[in-house]
PDB file of C-alpha atoms in Angstrom:
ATOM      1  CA  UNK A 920      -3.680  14.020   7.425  1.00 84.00           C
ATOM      2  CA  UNK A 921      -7.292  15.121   7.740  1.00 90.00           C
ATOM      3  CA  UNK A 922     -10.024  12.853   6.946  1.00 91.00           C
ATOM      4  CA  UNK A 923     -11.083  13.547   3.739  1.00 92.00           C
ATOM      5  CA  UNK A 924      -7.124  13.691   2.923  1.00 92.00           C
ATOM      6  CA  UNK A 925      -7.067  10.329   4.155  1.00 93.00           C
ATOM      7  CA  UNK A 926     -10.039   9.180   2.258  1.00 93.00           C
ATOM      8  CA  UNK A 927      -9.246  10.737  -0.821  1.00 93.00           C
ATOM      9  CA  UNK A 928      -5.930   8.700  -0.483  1.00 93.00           C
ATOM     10  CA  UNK A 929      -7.909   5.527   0.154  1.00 93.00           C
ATOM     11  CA  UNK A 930      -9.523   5.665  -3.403  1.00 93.00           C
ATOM     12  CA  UNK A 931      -6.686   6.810  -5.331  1.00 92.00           C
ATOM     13  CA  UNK A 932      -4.740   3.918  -3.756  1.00 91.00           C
ATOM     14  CA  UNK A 933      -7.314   1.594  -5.484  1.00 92.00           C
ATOM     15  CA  UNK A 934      -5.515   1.512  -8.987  1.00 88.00           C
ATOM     16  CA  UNK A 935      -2.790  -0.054  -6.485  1.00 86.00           C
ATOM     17  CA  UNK A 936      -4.544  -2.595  -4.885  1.00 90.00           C
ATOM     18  CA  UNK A 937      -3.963  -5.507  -6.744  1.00 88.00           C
ATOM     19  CA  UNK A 938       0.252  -5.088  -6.863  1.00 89.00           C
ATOM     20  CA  UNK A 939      -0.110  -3.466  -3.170  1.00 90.00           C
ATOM     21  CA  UNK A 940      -1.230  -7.026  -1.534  1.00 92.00           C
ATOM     22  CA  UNK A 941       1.072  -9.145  -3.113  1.00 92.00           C
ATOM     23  CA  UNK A 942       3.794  -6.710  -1.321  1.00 91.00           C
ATOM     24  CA  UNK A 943       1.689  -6.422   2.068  1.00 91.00           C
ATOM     25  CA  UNK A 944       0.305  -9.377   2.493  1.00 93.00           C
ATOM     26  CA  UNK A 945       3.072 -11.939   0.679  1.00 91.00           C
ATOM     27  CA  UNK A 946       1.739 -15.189   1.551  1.00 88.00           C
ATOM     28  CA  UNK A 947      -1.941 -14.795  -0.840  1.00 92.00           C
ATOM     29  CA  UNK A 948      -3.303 -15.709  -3.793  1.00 93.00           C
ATOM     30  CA  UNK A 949      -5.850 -13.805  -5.956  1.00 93.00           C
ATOM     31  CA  UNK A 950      -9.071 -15.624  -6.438  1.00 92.00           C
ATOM     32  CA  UNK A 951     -11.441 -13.423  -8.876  1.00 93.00           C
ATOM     33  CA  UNK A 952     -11.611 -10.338  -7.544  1.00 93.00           C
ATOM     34  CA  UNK A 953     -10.599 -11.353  -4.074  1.00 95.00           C
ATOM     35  CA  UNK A 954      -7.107 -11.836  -2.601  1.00 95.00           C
ATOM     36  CA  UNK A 955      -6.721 -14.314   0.109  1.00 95.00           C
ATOM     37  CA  UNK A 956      -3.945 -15.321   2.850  1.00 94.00           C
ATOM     38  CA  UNK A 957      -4.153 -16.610   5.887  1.00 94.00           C
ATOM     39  CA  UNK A 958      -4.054 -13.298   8.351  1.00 93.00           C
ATOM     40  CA  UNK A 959      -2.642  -9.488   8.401  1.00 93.00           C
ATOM     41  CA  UNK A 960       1.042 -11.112   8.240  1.00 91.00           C
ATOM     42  CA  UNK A 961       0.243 -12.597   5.019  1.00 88.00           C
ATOM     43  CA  UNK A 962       0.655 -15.959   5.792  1.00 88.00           C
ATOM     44  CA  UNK A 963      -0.330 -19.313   4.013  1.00 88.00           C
ATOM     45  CA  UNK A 964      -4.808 -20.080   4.205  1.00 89.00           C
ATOM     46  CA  UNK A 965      -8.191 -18.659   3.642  1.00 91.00           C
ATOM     47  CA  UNK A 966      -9.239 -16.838   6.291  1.00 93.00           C
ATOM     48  CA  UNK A 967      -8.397 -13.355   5.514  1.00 95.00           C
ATOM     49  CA  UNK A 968     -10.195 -11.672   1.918  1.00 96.00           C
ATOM     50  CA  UNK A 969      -9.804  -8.500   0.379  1.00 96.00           C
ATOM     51  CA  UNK A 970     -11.648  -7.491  -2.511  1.00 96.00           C
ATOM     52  CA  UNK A 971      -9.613  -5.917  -4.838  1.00 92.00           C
ATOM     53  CA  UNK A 972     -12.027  -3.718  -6.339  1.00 92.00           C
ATOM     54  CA  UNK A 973     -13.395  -1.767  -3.503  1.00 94.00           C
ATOM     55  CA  UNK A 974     -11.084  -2.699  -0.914  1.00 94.00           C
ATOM     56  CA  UNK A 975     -13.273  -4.038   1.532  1.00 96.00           C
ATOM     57  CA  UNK A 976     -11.419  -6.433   3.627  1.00 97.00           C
ATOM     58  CA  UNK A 977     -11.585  -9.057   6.533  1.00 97.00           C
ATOM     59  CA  UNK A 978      -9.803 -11.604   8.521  1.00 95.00           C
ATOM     60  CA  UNK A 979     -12.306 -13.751   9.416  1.00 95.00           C
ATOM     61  CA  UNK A 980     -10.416 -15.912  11.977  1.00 92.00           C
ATOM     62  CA  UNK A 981      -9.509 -12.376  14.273  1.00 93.00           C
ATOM     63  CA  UNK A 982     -12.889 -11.052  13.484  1.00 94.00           C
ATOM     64  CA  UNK A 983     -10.829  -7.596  12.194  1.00 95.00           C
ATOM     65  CA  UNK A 984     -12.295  -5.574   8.848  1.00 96.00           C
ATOM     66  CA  UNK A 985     -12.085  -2.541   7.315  1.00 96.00           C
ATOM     67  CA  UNK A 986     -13.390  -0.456   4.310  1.00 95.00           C
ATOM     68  CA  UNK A 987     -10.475   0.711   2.453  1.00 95.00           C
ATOM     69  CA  UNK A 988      -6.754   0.433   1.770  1.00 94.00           C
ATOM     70  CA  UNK A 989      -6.034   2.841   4.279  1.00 95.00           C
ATOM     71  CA  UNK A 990      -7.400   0.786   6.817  1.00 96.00           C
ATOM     72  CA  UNK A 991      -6.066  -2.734   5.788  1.00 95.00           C
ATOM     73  CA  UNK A 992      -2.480  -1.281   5.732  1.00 94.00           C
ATOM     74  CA  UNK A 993      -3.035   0.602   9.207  1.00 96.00           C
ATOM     75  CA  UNK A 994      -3.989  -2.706  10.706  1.00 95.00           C
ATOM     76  CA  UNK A 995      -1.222  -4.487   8.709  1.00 94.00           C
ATOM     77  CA  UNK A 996       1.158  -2.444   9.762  1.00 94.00           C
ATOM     78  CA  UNK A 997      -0.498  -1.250  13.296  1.00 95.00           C
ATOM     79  CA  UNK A 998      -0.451   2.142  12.868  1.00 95.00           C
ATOM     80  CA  UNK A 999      -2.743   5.093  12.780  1.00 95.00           C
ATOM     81  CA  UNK A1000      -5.057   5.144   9.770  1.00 95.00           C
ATOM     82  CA  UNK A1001      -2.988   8.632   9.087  1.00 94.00           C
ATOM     83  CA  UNK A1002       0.312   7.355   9.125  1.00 95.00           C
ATOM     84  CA  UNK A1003      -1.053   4.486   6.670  1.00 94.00           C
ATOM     85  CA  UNK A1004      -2.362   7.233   4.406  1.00 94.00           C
ATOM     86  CA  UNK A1005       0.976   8.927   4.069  1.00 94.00           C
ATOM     87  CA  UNK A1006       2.797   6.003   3.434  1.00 93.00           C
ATOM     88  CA  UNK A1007       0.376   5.326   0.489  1.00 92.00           C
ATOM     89  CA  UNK A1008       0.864   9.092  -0.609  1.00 91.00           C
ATOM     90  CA  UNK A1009       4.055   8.661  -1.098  1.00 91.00           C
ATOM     91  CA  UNK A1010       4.074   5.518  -2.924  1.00 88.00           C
ATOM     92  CA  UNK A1011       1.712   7.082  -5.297  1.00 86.00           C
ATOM     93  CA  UNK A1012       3.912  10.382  -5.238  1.00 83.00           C
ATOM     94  CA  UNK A1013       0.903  12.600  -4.012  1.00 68.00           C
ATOM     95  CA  UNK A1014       2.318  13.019  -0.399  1.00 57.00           C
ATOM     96  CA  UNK A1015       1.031  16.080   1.189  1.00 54.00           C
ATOM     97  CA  UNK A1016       4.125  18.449   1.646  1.00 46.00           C
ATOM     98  CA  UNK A1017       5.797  18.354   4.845  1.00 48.00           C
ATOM     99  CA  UNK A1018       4.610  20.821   7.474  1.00 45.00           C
ATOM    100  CA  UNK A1019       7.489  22.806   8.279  1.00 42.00           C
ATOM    101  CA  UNK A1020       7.865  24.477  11.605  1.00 45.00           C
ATOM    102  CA  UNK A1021       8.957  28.158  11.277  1.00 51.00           C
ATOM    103  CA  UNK A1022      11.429  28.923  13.815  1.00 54.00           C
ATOM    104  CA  UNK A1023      10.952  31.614  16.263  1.00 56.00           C
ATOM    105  CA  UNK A1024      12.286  34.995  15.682  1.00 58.00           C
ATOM    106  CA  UNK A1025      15.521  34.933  18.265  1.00 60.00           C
ATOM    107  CA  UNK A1026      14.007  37.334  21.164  1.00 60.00           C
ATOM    108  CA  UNK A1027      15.133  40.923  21.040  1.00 64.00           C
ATOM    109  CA  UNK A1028      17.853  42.120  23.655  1.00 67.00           C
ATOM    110  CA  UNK A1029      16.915  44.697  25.555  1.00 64.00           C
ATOM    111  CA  UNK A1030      19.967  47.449  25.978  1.00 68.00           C
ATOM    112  CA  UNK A1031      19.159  50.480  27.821  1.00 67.00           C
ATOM    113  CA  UNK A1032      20.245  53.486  25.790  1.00 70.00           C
ATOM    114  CA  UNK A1033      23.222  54.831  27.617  1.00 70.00           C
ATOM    115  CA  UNK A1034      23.665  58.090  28.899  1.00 70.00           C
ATOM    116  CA  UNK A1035      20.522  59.430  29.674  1.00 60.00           C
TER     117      UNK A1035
END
């Protein structure tokens, strides 16, 4: 995905916020407008917030924090920030289509043209 694909995935993946943590981060609790747990595996605590507005988040005890969806699931899931974006895609059924690799034309034979 190219960056603006990727952020334009990041705020349409907002209206899924609030359902998305529960599943990504199981062990938290929403508090107002912020979602807490105690670290990216979603365990029991405080220490890691996500605002589930603009989904800003932080884990305050590993010092890690990001700007966006994309970005908490990437370092949830510890994977590229693209490979996080296409997973939202296609929970949101927007994924970009597949590239598909055209295969090469088979190589012509030479045959010598025969008699000459």
């Amino acid at each position: 995905m190219t960056p603006d694909e990727i952020q334009q995935t990041a705020a349409d993946a907002l209206t899924l916020l609030p359902g998305l943590l529960y599943e990504i981060l199981p062990g938290g609790r929403m508090q107002g407008r912020e979602y807490s747990c105690g670290d990216l595996a979603g365990g029991a605590g405080d220490s890691c917030k996500v605002n589930s507005t603009t989904g800003k988040w932080a884990d305050f005890a590993t010092g890690e924090a990001g700007g966006d969806v994309v970005s908490l699931l990437a370092a949830v899931r510890r994977c590229s920030q693209s490979e996080a974006a296409t997973e939202l895609a296609e929970r949101m059924g927007s994924a970009p289509p597949a590239t598909t690799r055209k295969r090469p034309e088979p190589a012509q034979v030479w045959r010598p043209g025969l008699p000459v």
